[in-house]
Amino acid sequence: MTLKAGIFGYPITHSISPAMHRAAFDHAGIDAVYEAWDTPPNALARGVAKLRGDKYLGANVTAPHKRAVMEHLDEIDELATRIGAVNTIVNDGGRLLGSNTDAAGFIDSLKDEAGLTLSGLDAALIGAGGAARAAAYALAMEGARSLTIANRTLERARTLADEVRRMGLEARAIALDDDGLLERCLEAHLIVNSTSVGMLHGPSEGASPIPPEFIRPGVVVYDMVYNPADTPLLKTARARGAEVVGGLPMLVYQGAASFRRWTGLPASTTAMFEAARQALNNMNNPPKDFDR
Ligand code: NAP
């Protein structure tokens, strides 16, 4: 029997997860397909219910369903419950288990790409949405020393800061346009963009969430946006002598963690990186139809 997995999202046409996971299944010699399931909100319950069937390993979940999917699952692990978002579902003999691998993807990508462990460091996190929540929990779990969360909507940053403070992390919230953010960024070892600012085809394409003077030489600047690979923030950071990490490694490592949960096997991150880069390249440079 060919096994199945896939990703729920809406819209989902531009996802590179299918290419990445197919490469991992092929590399591991597993007879499985991975599909992109374009799922409007009113079709989510029906789509998730299908996962209980024998042939389904499970699924990934992306925007806008990471929170909404939780009510359709049988069990949700503690981290996903705290983050308030599920990005991975495992079909365990008809029972659906939800978890969140974004935090692991964030931690593993920083270790592998920048040789950075989060223990004891001071971080500035731009954004307070789902991806930021995963990063903040990762920083708290890994023993970071301090965290400044800056968000356009201050209230969301406050809520998240309160939560991670309860885990022992010295956290504070600040508005994205607050003058105090400059100092916090200059003091930080790590600056993370977890907003969609800079994303190709997004409303803030071509923009950076922080101005150049917020970036000092030697700081690690991490941009969760993975398309384009080289965002305006990363270009500026590199020019100012910062070390930069793009969003693709996080995508690959969260995917590898999902793969491990479905199959019990490690994923080839090398195969996944290669497929993800190729898929991004194809998406951004579609073949031209010379006959027209
Ligand atoms: P989300 O929950 O919708 O949160 C979006 C965040 O971006 C919020 O903090 C929002 O601020 C902020 N924002 C949006 N437009 C803004 C603007 N013009 N100026 C300032 N702030 C703005 O989305 P998400 O799931 O966290 O995803 C955020 C980004 O991370 C996306 O680009 C996504 O592709 C990326 N991501 C990457 C990975 C990866 O593996 N690399 C994983 C997850 C997400 P408000 O609260 O004020 O609205």
Coordinates of C-alpha atoms and ligand atoms in Angstrom, one line a residue:
M1 CA 0.0 0.0 0.0
T2 CA 1.3 3.4 -0.9
L3 CA 1.2 5.6 2.2
K4 CA 0.0 9.2 2.2
A5 CA 0.8 12.4 3.9
G6 CA 0.1 16.0 2.9
I7 CA -0.3 19.6 4.0
F8 CA -3.5 21.5 4.8
G9 CA -3.4 25.2 4.0
Y10 CA -5.4 27.9 2.2
P11 CA -4.1 28.8 -0.3
I12 CA -1.5 26.1 -0.6
T13 CA -0.5 26.1 -4.2
H14 CA 2.9 27.7 -3.6
S15 CA 4.0 25.3 -0.8
I16 CA 7.4 23.7 -1.2
S17 CA 6.6 21.1 1.5
P18 CA 5.5 18.5 -1.1
A19 CA 8.8 18.6 -3.0
M20 CA 10.8 18.5 0.3
H21 CA 8.9 15.5 1.8
R22 CA 8.8 13.6 -1.5
A23 CA 12.6 13.8 -1.5
A24 CA 12.8 12.6 2.1
F25 CA 10.5 9.6 1.4
D26 CA 12.5 8.7 -1.8
H27 CA 15.8 9.0 0.1
A28 CA 14.5 6.7 2.8
G29 CA 13.0 4.2 0.3
I30 CA 9.5 4.7 1.8
D31 CA 6.6 4.1 -0.6
A32 CA 4.6 7.3 0.2
V33 CA 3.2 10.3 -1.5
Y34 CA 2.9 13.8 -0.1
E35 CA 0.2 16.1 -1.4
A36 CA -0.8 19.8 -1.1
W37 CA -4.5 19.9 0.1
D38 CA -6.0 23.3 -0.6
T39 CA -8.5 23.5 2.2
P40 CA -10.9 26.3 2.9
P41 CA -11.9 26.6 6.5
N42 CA -15.3 25.0 6.0
A43 CA -13.6 21.9 4.6
L44 CA -11.0 21.4 7.3
A45 CA -12.9 19.0 9.6
R46 CA -13.7 16.7 6.7
G47 CA -10.1 16.8 5.4
V48 CA -8.7 16.0 8.9
A49 CA -11.2 13.2 9.5
K50 CA -9.8 11.3 6.4
L51 CA -6.4 11.1 8.0
R52 CA -7.7 8.4 10.3
G53 CA -7.6 5.9 7.4
D54 CA -4.9 3.2 7.2
K55 CA -2.9 4.6 4.4
Y56 CA -2.4 8.0 6.1
L57 CA 0.8 8.7 8.0
G58 CA -0.4 12.1 9.0
A59 CA -0.1 15.7 7.8
N60 CA 1.3 19.1 8.1
V61 CA -0.8 22.1 8.8
T62 CA -0.1 25.7 7.7
A63 CA -1.8 29.1 7.6
P64 CA -4.6 29.7 8.3
H65 CA -5.4 26.4 10.1
K66 CA -2.7 25.9 12.7
R67 CA -5.0 26.9 15.6
A68 CA -8.3 25.9 14.1
V69 CA -7.2 22.3 13.5
M70 CA -6.7 21.6 17.2
E71 CA -10.4 21.0 17.9
H72 CA -10.4 18.2 15.3
L73 CA -7.7 16.1 17.0
D74 CA -7.7 13.4 19.7
E75 CA -4.6 14.5 21.6
I76 CA -2.3 17.5 21.5
D77 CA 1.1 17.6 23.1
E78 CA 2.0 20.1 25.8
L79 CA 4.3 22.3 23.7
A80 CA 1.7 22.7 20.8
T81 CA -1.0 23.4 23.4
R82 CA 1.2 26.2 24.9
I83 CA 2.2 27.6 21.6
G84 CA -1.5 27.4 20.5
A85 CA -0.6 26.0 17.1
V86 CA -0.3 22.5 15.6
N87 CA 1.8 22.0 12.4
T88 CA 2.1 18.2 12.6
I89 CA -0.5 15.5 12.9
V90 CA 0.4 11.9 13.3
N91 CA -2.2 9.1 12.6
D92 CA -1.6 6.6 15.3
G93 CA -3.9 3.7 14.3
G94 CA -6.8 6.0 13.8
R95 CA -6.1 8.4 16.6
L96 CA -4.9 11.8 15.6
L97 CA -2.0 13.3 17.6
G98 CA -1.1 17.0 17.2
S99 CA 2.3 18.6 17.8
N100 CA 4.4 21.6 16.8
T101 CA 7.8 21.1 15.2
D102 CA 8.4 24.8 14.4
A103 CA 10.2 25.3 17.8
A104 CA 12.4 22.3 17.0
G105 CA 13.0 23.6 13.5
F106 CA 14.0 27.0 14.9
I107 CA 16.5 25.5 17.5
D108 CA 18.0 22.9 15.1
S109 CA 18.4 25.4 12.2
L110 CA 20.3 27.9 14.5
K111 CA 22.6 25.2 15.7
D112 CA 23.3 23.9 12.3
E113 CA 23.5 27.1 10.3
A114 CA 25.1 29.5 12.9
G115 CA 26.5 27.1 15.5
L116 CA 24.4 29.0 18.0
T117 CA 22.9 27.5 21.1
L118 CA 20.2 29.5 22.7
S119 CA 21.3 29.0 26.3
G120 CA 22.3 32.3 28.0
L121 CA 21.8 34.6 25.0
D122 CA 19.9 37.8 24.7
A123 CA 17.4 37.9 21.9
A124 CA 15.1 40.4 20.1
L125 CA 12.1 38.9 18.4
I126 CA 10.2 40.9 15.9
G127 CA 6.6 39.7 15.6
A128 CA 4.2 37.9 18.0
G129 CA 2.2 35.7 15.6
G130 CA 2.3 31.9 15.5
A131 CA 5.9 31.6 14.3
A132 CA 7.0 34.1 16.9
R133 CA 5.3 32.1 19.6
A134 CA 7.2 28.9 18.5
A135 CA 10.5 30.9 18.6
A136 CA 9.7 32.4 22.0
Y137 CA 8.9 29.0 23.5
A138 CA 12.1 27.6 22.0
L139 CA 14.1 30.4 23.6
A140 CA 12.5 29.8 26.9
M141 CA 13.0 26.0 26.8
E142 CA 16.6 26.3 25.7
G143 CA 17.5 28.7 28.6
A144 CA 18.0 32.0 26.8
R145 CA 18.8 34.9 29.2
S146 CA 16.5 37.6 28.0
L147 CA 14.0 38.3 25.3
T148 CA 12.5 41.5 23.9
I149 CA 9.3 40.9 21.8
A150 CA 8.5 43.7 19.5
N151 CA 5.2 43.7 17.6
R152 CA 3.1 46.1 15.6
T153 CA 0.2 45.1 17.9
L154 CA 1.7 45.6 21.3
E155 CA -1.0 43.5 23.1
R156 CA 0.0 40.3 21.3
A157 CA 3.7 40.9 22.3
R158 CA 2.6 41.5 25.9
T159 CA 0.6 38.3 26.1
L160 CA 3.5 36.2 24.8
A161 CA 6.0 38.0 27.1
D162 CA 3.8 37.1 30.1
E163 CA 3.7 33.5 29.0
V164 CA 7.4 32.9 28.6
R165 CA 8.2 35.0 31.7
R166 CA 6.3 32.3 33.7
M167 CA 8.9 29.8 32.3
G168 CA 11.7 31.8 33.8
L169 CA 12.8 33.8 30.8
E170 CA 13.4 37.5 31.4
A171 CA 11.0 38.8 28.7
R172 CA 9.6 42.2 27.9
A173 CA 7.2 43.5 25.2
I174 CA 7.6 46.6 23.2
A175 CA 5.8 48.2 20.2
L176 CA 7.6 47.8 16.9
D177 CA 7.8 51.6 16.5
D178 CA 9.0 52.3 20.1
D179 CA 12.4 54.2 20.2
G180 CA 13.6 51.7 22.9
L181 CA 13.8 48.9 20.4
L182 CA 17.1 50.3 18.9
E183 CA 18.9 49.7 22.2
R184 CA 17.4 46.3 22.7
C185 CA 18.5 45.2 19.2
L186 CA 22.1 46.6 19.7
E187 CA 22.4 44.6 23.0
A188 CA 21.1 41.4 21.5
H189 CA 23.1 38.4 20.3
L190 CA 20.3 37.3 18.1
I191 CA 17.6 39.2 16.2
V192 CA 14.7 37.2 14.7
N193 CA 12.2 38.4 12.2
S194 CA 9.1 36.3 12.6
T195 CA 6.8 38.7 10.7
S196 CA 5.8 38.4 7.1
V197 CA 7.5 41.7 6.3
G198 CA 9.8 41.1 3.2
M199 CA 8.0 38.1 1.9
L200 CA 7.7 37.8 -1.9
H201 CA 4.2 38.7 -3.2
G202 CA 3.2 39.7 0.4
P203 CA 1.9 43.2 1.2
S204 CA 5.3 44.3 2.6
E205 CA 7.5 42.8 -0.2
G206 CA 10.8 44.6 -0.5
A207 CA 10.6 46.0 3.1
S208 CA 12.6 45.2 6.2
P209 CA 11.0 45.1 9.7
I210 CA 13.8 47.1 11.3
P211 CA 16.1 49.9 10.0
P212 CA 19.8 49.2 9.2
E213 CA 21.1 51.0 12.3
F214 CA 19.5 48.4 14.6
I215 CA 22.0 45.9 13.3
R216 CA 25.5 45.7 14.8
P217 CA 28.5 43.7 13.4
G218 CA 28.6 40.2 14.8
V219 CA 25.0 39.9 15.8
V220 CA 23.1 36.9 14.3
V221 CA 20.1 38.0 12.2
Y222 CA 17.6 35.3 11.5
D223 CA 14.8 35.8 9.1
M224 CA 12.0 33.3 9.1
V225 CA 10.8 34.5 5.7
Y226 CA 12.2 32.0 3.1
N227 CA 11.0 33.4 -0.1
P228 CA 13.0 35.3 -1.3
A229 CA 16.0 33.4 0.2
D230 CA 17.8 36.7 0.5
T231 CA 15.4 39.1 2.1
P232 CA 15.9 42.9 2.4
L233 CA 16.6 42.3 6.1
L234 CA 19.3 39.7 5.4
K235 CA 20.9 41.8 2.7
T236 CA 21.2 44.8 5.0
A237 CA 22.4 42.6 7.9
R238 CA 25.1 41.1 5.8
A239 CA 26.3 44.5 4.6
R240 CA 26.5 45.6 8.3
G241 CA 28.7 42.7 9.2
A242 CA 26.1 40.5 10.9
E243 CA 25.9 36.7 10.5
V244 CA 22.7 35.8 8.7
V245 CA 20.4 32.8 8.7
G246 CA 17.4 32.6 6.3
G247 CA 14.0 30.9 6.7
L248 CA 14.7 27.8 4.6
P249 CA 16.7 25.9 7.3
M250 CA 13.8 26.3 9.7
L251 CA 11.4 25.0 7.1
V252 CA 13.6 22.0 6.4
Y253 CA 14.2 21.2 10.1
Q254 CA 10.6 21.5 11.1
G255 CA 9.8 19.2 8.1
A256 CA 12.5 16.7 9.2
A257 CA 11.0 16.6 12.7
S258 CA 7.5 15.9 11.2
F259 CA 9.0 13.2 9.0
R260 CA 10.5 11.5 12.1
R261 CA 7.2 11.6 13.9
W262 CA 5.4 9.9 10.9
T263 CA 8.0 7.3 10.1
G264 CA 10.2 6.8 13.2
L265 CA 13.2 7.5 10.9
P266 CA 15.6 10.4 10.5
A267 CA 15.0 12.4 7.4
S268 CA 17.8 13.3 5.0
T269 CA 18.0 17.1 5.5
T270 CA 20.5 17.2 2.6
A271 CA 17.8 15.7 0.2
M272 CA 15.2 18.1 1.7
F273 CA 17.4 21.2 1.3
E274 CA 18.1 20.3 -2.3
A275 CA 14.5 19.7 -3.2
A276 CA 13.3 22.8 -1.3
R277 CA 15.8 25.1 -3.2
Q278 CA 14.9 23.5 -6.5
A279 CA 11.1 24.0 -5.8
L280 CA 11.7 27.6 -4.8
N281 CA 13.7 28.2 -7.9
N282 CA 11.0 26.7 -10.1
M283 CA 8.3 28.7 -8.4
N284 CA 10.2 32.0 -8.8
N285 CA 11.4 31.2 -12.4
P286 CA 8.6 29.3 -14.1
P287 CA 9.5 27.8 -17.5
K288 CA 8.6 30.2 -20.3
D289 CA 6.3 29.0 -23.0
F290 CA 8.2 29.9 -26.2
D291 CA 5.4 28.7 -28.4
R292 CA 3.1 31.6 -27.4
Ligands
NAP1 P1 0.9 35.3 11.8 O1 0.5 34.5 12.9 O2 -0.2 35.8 10.8 O3 1.7 36.6 12.3 C1 2.2 37.6 11.5 C2 3.1 38.5 12.2 O4 3.6 39.5 11.3 C3 2.4 39.3 13.3 O5 3.3 39.5 14.4 C4 2.0 40.6 12.6 O6 1.9 41.7 13.5 C5 3.3 40.8 11.8 N1 3.1 41.7 10.6 C6 2.4 41.4 9.5 N2 2.5 42.4 8.6 C7 3.2 43.4 9.2 C8 3.7 44.7 8.8 N3 3.3 45.2 7.7 N4 4.4 45.3 9.7 C9 4.8 44.8 10.9 N5 4.4 43.6 11.3 C10 3.6 42.9 10.5 O7 1.9 34.6 10.8 P2 3.0 33.5 11.2 O8 2.5 32.1 11.0 O9 3.6 33.8 12.5 O10 4.1 33.7 10.0 C11 4.9 34.8 10.0 C12 6.0 34.7 9.0 O11 6.9 33.6 9.3 C13 5.5 34.3 7.6 O12 6.3 35.0 6.6 C14 5.7 32.8 7.5 O13 5.9 32.4 6.1 C15 7.0 32.7 8.3 N6 7.2 31.3 8.8 C16 8.3 30.7 8.4 C17 8.5 29.4 8.9 C18 9.8 28.7 8.5 O14 9.8 27.5 8.7 N7 10.7 29.4 7.9 C19 7.6 28.8 9.8 C20 6.5 29.5 10.2 C21 6.3 30.8 9.6 P3 0.4 42.0 14.1 O15 0.3 41.1 15.3 O16 0.5 43.4 14.5 O17 -0.6 41.7 13.1

